[in-house]
CSV table of C-alpha atoms in Angstrom, one decimal:
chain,number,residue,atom,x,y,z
Z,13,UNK,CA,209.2,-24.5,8.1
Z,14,UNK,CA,209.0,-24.7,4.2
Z,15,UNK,CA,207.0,-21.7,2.8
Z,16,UNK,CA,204.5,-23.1,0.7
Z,17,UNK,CA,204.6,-20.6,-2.1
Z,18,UNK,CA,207.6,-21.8,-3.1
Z,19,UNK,CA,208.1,-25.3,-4.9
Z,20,UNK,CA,210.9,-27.3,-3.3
Z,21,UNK,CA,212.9,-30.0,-5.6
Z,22,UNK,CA,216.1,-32.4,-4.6
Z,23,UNK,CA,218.0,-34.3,-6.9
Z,24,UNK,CA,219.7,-37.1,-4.6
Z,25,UNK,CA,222.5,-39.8,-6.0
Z,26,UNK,CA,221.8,-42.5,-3.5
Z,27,UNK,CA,224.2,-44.8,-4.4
Z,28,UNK,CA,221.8,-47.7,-4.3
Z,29,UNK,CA,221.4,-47.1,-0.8
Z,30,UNK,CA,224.9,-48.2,0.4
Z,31,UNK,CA,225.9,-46.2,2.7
Z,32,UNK,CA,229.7,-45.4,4.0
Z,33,UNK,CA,229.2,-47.7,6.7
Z,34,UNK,CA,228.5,-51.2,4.3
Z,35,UNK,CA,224.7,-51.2,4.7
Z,36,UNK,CA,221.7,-50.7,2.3
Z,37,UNK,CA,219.2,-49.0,3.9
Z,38,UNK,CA,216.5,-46.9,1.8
Z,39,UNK,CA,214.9,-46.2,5.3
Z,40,UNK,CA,217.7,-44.0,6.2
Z,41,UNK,CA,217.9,-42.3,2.0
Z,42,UNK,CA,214.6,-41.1,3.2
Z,43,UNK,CA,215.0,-40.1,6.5
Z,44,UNK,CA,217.7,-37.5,4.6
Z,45,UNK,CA,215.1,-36.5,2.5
Z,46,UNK,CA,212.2,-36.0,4.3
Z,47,UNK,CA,214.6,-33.3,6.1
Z,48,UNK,CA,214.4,-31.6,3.3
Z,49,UNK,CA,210.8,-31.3,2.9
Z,50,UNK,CA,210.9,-31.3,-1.0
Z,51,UNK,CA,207.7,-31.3,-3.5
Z,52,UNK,CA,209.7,-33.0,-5.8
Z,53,UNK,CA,213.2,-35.5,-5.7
Z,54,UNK,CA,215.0,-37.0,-8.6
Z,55,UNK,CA,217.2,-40.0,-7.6
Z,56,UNK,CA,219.3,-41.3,-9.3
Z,57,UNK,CA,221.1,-45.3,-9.1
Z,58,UNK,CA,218.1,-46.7,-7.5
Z,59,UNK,CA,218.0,-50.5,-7.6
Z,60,UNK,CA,214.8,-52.7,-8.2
Z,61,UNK,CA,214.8,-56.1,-7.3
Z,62,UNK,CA,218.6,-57.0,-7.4
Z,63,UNK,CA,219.9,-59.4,-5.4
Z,64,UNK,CA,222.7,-56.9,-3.7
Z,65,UNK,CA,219.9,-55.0,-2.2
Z,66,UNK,CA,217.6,-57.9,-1.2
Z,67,UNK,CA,215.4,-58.0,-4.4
Z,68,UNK,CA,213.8,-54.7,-3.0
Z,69,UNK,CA,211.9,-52.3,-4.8
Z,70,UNK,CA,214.1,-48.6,-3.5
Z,71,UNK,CA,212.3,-46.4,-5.6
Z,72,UNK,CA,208.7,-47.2,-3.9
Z,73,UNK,CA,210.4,-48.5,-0.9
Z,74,UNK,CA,211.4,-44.9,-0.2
Z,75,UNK,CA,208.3,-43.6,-1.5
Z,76,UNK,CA,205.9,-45.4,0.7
Z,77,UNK,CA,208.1,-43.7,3.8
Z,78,UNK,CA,208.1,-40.5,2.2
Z,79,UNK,CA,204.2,-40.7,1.4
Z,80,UNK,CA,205.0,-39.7,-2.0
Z,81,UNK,CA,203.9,-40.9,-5.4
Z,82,UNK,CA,206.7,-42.3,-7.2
Z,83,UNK,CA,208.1,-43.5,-11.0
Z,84,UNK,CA,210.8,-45.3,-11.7
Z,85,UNK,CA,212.8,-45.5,-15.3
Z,86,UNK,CA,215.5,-48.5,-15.2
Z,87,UNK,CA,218.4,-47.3,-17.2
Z,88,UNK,CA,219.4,-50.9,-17.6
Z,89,UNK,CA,218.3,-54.4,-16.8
Z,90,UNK,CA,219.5,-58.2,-16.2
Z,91,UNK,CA,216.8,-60.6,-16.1
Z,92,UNK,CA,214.5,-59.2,-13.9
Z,93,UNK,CA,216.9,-56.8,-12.1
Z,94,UNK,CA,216.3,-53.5,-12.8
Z,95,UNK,CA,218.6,-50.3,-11.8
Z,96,UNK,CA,218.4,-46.5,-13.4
Z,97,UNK,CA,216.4,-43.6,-11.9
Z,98,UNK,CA,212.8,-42.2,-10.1
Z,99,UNK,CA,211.3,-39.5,-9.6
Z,100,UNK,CA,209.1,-38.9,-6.3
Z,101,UNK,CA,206.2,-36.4,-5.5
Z,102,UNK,CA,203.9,-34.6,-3.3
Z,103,UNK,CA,202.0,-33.6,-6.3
Z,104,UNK,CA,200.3,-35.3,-9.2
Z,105,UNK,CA,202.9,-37.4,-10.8
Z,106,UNK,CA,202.1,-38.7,-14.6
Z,107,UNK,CA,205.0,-39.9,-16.8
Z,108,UNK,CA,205.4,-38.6,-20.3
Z,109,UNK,CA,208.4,-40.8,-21.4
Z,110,UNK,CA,211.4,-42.6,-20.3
Z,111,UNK,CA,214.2,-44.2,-22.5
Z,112,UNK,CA,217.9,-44.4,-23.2
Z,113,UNK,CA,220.1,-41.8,-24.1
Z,114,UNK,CA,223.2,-42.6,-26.2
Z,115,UNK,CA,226.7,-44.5,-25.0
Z,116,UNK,CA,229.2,-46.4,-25.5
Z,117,UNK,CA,228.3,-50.2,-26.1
Z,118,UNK,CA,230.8,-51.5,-23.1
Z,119,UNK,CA,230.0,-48.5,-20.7
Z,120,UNK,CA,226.8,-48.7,-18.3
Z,121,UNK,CA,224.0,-47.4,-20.3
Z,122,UNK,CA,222.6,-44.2,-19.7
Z,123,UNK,CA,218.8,-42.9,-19.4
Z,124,UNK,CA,215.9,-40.4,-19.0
Z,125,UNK,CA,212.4,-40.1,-17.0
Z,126,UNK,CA,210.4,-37.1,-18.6
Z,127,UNK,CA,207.3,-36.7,-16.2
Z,128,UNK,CA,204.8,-34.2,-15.8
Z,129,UNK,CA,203.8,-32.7,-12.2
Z,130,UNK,CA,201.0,-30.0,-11.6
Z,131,UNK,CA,201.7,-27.0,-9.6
Z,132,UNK,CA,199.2,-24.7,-8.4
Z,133,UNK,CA,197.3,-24.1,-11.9
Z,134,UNK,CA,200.5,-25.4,-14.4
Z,135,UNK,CA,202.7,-28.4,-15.5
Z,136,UNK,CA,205.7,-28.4,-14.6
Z,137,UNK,CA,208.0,-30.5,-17.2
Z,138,UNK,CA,210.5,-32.5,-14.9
Z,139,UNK,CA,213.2,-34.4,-16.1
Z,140,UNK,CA,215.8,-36.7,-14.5
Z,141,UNK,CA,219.0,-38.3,-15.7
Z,142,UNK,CA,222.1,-39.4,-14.6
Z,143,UNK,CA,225.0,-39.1,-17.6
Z,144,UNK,CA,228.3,-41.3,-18.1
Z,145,UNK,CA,231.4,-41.0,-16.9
Z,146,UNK,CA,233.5,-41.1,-20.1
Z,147,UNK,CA,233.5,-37.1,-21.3
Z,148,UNK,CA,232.8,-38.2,-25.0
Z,149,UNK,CA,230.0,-39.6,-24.2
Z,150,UNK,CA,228.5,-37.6,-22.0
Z,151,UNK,CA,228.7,-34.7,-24.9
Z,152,UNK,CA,226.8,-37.4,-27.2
Z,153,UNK,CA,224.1,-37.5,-23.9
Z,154,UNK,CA,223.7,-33.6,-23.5
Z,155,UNK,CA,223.4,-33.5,-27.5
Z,156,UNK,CA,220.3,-36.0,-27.2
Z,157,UNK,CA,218.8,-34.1,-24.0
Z,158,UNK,CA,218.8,-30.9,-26.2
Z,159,UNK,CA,217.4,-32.6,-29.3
Z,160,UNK,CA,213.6,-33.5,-30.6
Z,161,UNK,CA,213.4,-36.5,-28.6
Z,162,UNK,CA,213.5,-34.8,-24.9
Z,163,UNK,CA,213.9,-30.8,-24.2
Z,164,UNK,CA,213.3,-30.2,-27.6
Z,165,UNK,CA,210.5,-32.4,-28.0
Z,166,UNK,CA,206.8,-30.3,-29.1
Z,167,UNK,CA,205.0,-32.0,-26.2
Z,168,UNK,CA,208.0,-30.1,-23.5
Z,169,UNK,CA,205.7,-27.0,-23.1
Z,170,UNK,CA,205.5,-24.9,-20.2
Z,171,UNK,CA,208.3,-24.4,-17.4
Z,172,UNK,CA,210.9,-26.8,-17.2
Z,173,UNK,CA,212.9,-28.7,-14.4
Z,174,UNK,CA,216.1,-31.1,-15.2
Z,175,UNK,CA,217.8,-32.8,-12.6
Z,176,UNK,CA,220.5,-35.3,-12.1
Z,177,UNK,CA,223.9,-36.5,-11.9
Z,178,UNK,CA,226.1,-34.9,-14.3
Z,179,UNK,CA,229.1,-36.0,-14.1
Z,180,UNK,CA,230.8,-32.6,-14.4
Z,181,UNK,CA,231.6,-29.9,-12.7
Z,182,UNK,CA,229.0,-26.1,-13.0
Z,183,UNK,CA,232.4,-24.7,-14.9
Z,184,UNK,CA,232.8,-27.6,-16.8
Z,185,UNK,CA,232.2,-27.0,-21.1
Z,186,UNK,CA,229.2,-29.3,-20.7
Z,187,UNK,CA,227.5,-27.6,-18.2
Z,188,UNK,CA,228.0,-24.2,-20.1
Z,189,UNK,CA,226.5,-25.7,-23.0
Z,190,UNK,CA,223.9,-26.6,-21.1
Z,191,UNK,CA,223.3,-23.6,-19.6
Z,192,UNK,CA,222.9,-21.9,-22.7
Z,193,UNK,CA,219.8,-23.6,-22.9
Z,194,UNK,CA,218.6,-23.4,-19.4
Z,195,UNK,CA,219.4,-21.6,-16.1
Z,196,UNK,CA,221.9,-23.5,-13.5
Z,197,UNK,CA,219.2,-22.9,-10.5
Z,198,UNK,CA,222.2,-23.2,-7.7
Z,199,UNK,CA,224.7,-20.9,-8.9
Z,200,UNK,CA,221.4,-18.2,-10.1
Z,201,UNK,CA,220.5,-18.6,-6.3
Z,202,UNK,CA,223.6,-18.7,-4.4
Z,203,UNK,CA,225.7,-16.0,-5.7
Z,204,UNK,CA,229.0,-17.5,-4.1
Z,205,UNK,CA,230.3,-21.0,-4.6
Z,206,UNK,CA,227.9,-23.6,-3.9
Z,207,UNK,CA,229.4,-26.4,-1.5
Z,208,UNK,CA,229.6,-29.8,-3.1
Z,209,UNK,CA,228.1,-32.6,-3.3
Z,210,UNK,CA,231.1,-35.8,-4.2
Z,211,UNK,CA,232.3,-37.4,-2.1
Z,212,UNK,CA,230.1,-36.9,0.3
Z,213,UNK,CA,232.4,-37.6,2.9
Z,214,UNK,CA,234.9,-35.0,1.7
Z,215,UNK,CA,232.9,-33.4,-0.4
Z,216,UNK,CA,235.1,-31.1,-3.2
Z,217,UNK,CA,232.8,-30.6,-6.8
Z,218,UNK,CA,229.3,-30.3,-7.7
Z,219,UNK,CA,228.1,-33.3,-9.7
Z,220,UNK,CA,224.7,-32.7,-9.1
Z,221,UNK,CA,222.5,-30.1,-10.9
Z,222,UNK,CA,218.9,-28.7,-10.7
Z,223,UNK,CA,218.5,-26.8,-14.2
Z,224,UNK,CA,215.3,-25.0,-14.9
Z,225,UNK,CA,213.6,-23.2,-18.0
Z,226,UNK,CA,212.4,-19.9,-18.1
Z,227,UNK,CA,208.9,-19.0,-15.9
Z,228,UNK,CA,211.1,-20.4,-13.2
Z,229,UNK,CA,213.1,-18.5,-10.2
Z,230,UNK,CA,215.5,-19.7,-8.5
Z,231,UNK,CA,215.5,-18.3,-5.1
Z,232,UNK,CA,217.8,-20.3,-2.3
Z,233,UNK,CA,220.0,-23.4,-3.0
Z,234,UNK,CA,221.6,-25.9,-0.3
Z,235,UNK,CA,223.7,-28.8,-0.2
Z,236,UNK,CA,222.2,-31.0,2.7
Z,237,UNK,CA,224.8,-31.3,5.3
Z,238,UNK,CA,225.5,-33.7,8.6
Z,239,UNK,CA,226.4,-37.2,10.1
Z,240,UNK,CA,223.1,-39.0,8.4
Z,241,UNK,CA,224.2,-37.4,5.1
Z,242,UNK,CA,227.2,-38.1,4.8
Z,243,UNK,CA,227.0,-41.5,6.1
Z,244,UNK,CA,223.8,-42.8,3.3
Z,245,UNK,CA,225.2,-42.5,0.3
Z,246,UNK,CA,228.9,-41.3,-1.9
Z,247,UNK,CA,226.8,-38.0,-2.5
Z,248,UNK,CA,225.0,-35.2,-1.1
Z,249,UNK,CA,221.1,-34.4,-1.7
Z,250,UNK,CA,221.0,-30.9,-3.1
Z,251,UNK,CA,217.9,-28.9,-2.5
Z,252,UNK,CA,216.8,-25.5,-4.6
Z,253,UNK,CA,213.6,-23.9,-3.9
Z,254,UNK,CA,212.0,-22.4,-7.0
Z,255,UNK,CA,208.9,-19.5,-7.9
Z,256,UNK,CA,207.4,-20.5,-10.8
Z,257,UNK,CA,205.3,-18.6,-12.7
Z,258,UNK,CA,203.1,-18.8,-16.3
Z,259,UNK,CA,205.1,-18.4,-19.6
């Protein structure tokens, strides 16, 4: 059982619900979740009605079977398909703002969902992204995540929570740059290597990061593990349970 002092967040690339095995099925992306009996998840590649996934809606198709209140940020769009990132919730949900972060004109754009959730008596600043796969301009992403338009926005007070898919490693140069900033909440709670999280079949690096600003504790980490797991999607849901407390 989840002890309910502590807030419980996931950040889960589901692959737009293709699984190992050939088939879509957001059903089953939330089955994994609800496992983990988060607060808060962060998904990233989430398609809304494209054709490859039946013209469903995955973000608030996995929402209704989680029970959870859901936004959804398309980090690009054709015609009336839409594909980019949500973010689901247990608690009050309200978006701030969502938008693109730099890229290369010929690489799949790139965006961010800054939403607000309440916790016991504070707002929690949550944040969800999933950068590129070209190094250059993933340093260009992390440059606009730090600047006046997101993080260092004047509206980004209180504790904060940014999760996604990196595309790098917890060693890697961007994710010490970015941890200048704010705290790696898996390596501050698991003091040995965490497990990782791609390919989720074989899984060898972390891709997948839960940062957090100070007023925040990370206390215990886990990379979800098992047949359904492995099977839903090319990555791992990782899980951190965090104490926050008033800055």
């Amino acid at each position: 059982m989840a002890d309910p002092a502590r807030l419980r967040v996931v950040t889960y690339n589901i692959h737009s619900c293709l699984g190992s095995d050939g088939k879509r099925l957001p059903e089953r992306i939330a089955q994994v979740i609800a496992a983990l009996q988060p607060h808060i998840v962060a998904l990233q590649e989430v398609d809304v009605n494209r054709a490859r996934s039946g013209h469903l809606d995955q973000a608030h198709e996995i929402a209704r079977h989680l029970e959870m209140a859901c936004l959804f940020h398309p980090a690009f769009q054709v015609a009336e398909e839409q594909y980019g990132n949500a973010v689901l919730s247990r608690l009050p949900l309200r978006l701030v703002k969502a938008g693109p972060l730099p890229g290369h004109e010929r690489l799949e754009p790139r965006g961010v969902l800054w939403t607000e959730v309440d916790w016991q008596a504070l707002r929690l600043q949550v944040f969800n992204t999933h950068l590129g796969l070209s190094p250059a301009e993933r340093w260009l992403q992390l440059k606009a995540l730090l600047g006046p338009d997101w993080l260092g926005h004047p509206a980004c007070q209180g504790p904060v929570i940014l999760c996604g898919d990196l595309n790098a490693p917890p060693r890697s140069g961007l994710c010490r740059r970015l941890g200048a900033h704010l705290t790696d909440a898996a390596a501050a709670a698991h003091h040995r290597r965490l497990r990782g999280t791609f390919p989720s079949r074989f899984p060898l690096v972390r891709l997948d990061h839960i940062f957090v600003g100070p007023g925040i504790q990370a206390i215990r980490a886990e990379v979800a593990s098992g047949t359904l797991c492995r099977r839903a999607s090319d990555h791992l849901p990782m899980l951190v349970e965090l104490g926050v407390f008033a800055i």
